[in-house]
XYZ file of C-alpha atoms in Angstrom:
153
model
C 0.000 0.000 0.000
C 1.135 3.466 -0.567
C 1.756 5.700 2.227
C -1.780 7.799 1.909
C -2.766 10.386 4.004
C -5.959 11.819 4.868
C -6.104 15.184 4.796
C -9.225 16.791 6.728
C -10.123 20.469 4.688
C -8.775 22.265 1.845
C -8.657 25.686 3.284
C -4.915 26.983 3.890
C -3.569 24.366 6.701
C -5.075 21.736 4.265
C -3.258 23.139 1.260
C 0.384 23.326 2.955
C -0.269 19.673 4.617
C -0.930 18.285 0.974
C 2.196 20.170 -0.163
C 4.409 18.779 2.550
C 3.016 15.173 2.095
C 4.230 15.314 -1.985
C 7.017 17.096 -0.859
C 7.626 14.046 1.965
C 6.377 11.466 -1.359
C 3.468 10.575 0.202
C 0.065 10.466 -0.826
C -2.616 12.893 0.212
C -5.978 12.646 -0.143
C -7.916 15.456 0.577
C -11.541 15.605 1.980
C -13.545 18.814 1.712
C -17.140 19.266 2.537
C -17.619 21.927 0.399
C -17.337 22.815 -3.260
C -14.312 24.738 -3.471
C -11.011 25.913 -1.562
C -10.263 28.395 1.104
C -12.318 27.036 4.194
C -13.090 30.221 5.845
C -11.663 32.901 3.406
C -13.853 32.148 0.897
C -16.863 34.385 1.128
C -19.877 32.895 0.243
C -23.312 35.861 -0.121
C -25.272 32.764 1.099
C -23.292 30.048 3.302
C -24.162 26.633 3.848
C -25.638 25.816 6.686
C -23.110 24.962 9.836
C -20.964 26.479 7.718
C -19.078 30.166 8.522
C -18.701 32.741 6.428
C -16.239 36.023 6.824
C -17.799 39.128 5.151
C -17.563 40.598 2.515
C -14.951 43.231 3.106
C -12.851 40.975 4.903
C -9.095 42.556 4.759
C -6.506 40.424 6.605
C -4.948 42.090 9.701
C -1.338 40.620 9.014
C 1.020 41.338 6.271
C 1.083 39.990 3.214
C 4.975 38.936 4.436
C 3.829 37.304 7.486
C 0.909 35.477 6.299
C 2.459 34.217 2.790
C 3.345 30.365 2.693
C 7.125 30.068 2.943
C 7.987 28.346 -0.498
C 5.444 30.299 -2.137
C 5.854 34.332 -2.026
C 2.672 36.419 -2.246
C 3.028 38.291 -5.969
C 4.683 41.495 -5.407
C 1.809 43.436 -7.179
C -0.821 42.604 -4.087
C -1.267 44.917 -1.371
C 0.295 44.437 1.744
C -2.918 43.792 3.226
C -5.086 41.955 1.059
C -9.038 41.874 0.423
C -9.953 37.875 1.304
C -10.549 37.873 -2.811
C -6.791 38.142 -3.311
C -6.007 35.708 -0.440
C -8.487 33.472 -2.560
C -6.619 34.181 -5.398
C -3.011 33.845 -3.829
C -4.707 30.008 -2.407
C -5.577 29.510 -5.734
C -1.996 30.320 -7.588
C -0.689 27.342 -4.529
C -3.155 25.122 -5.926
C -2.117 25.099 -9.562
C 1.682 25.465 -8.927
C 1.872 22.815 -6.511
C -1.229 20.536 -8.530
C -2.717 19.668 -5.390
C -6.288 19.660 -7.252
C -5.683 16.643 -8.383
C -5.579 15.298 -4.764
C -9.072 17.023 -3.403
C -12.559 15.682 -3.498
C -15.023 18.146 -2.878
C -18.712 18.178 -1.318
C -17.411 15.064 0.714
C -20.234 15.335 3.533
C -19.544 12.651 6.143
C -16.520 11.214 7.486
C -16.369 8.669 9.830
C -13.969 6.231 11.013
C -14.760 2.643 10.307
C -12.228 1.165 11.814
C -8.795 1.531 13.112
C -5.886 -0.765 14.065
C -2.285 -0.653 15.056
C 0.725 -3.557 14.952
C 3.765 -2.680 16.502
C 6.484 -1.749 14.373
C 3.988 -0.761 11.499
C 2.106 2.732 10.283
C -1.321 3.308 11.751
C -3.800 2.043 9.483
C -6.773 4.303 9.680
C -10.351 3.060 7.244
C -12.357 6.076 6.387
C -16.250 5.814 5.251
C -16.958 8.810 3.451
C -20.426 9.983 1.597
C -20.320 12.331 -1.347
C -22.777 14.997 -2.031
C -22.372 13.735 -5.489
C -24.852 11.618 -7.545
C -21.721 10.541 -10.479
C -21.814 6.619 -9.772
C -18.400 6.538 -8.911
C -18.494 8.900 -6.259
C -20.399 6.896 -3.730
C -19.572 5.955 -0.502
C -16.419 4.072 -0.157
C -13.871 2.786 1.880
C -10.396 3.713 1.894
C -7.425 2.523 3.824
C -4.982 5.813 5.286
C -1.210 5.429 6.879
C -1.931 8.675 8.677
C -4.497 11.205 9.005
C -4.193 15.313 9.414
C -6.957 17.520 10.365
C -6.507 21.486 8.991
C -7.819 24.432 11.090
């Protein structure tokens, strides 16, 4: 089996574990409830429910400096304190340099752990049931076997 990893969330903690797990040759598989990037950056005028939402005028307290990913420089044209549209956009210039897409499946609505078992001297093998919000035939719920799991906040 491959070394997979489950990766809880595609907003920015989700993106930079993904990263580090290619980076590391592992392989991360990311699940994220809704339909797009950004977890709580991305402004949505009508949430989903048990979902939160920033505003719409959002602008991020911290520098652009401070809050950029360290192998991946905010462009030098962006303010130095950035609308959450750009910090959308800046999450969205990660995802296509680094091709984490590839690795995300979206509108995954339930996860819960099927079953979970240890042997000493090996990885932590983790089973995850997940449902999709997704009527495609192939995106039904499955089972998949995980080496290690992360959980972005």
């Amino acid at each position: 089996m491959s070394r997979r990893v489950a990766v809880v969330g595609a907003g920015s903690s989700g993106l930079v574990c993904m990263k580090c797990c290619l980076d590391e040759g592992l392989e991360p598989v990311c699940f994220e409830s809704s339909d797009d990037i950004g977890g709580l950056w991305r402004f949505k005028e009508n949430p989903e429910p048990d979902r939160a939402s920033i505003y719409h005028s959002v602008i991020i307290n911290t520098s652009k400096e401070m809050m950029c990913f360290s192998d991946f420089p905010i462009p030098a044209h962006f303010p130095n304190f950035m609308h959450n549209s750009l910090i959308m956009e800046y999450f969205r210039m990660y995802v296509n340099h680094f091709q984490l897409a590839k690795h995300i499946r979206f509108n995954v609505r339930k996860h819960r752990q099927a079953s979970l078992s240890h042997k000493c001297g090996s990885s932590l093998q983790l089973t995850v049931s997940m449902c999709v919000a997704d009527p495609r035939p192939e995106h039904k719920e499955e089972i998949r076997l995980f080496a290690f799991w992360s959980v972005g906040c």
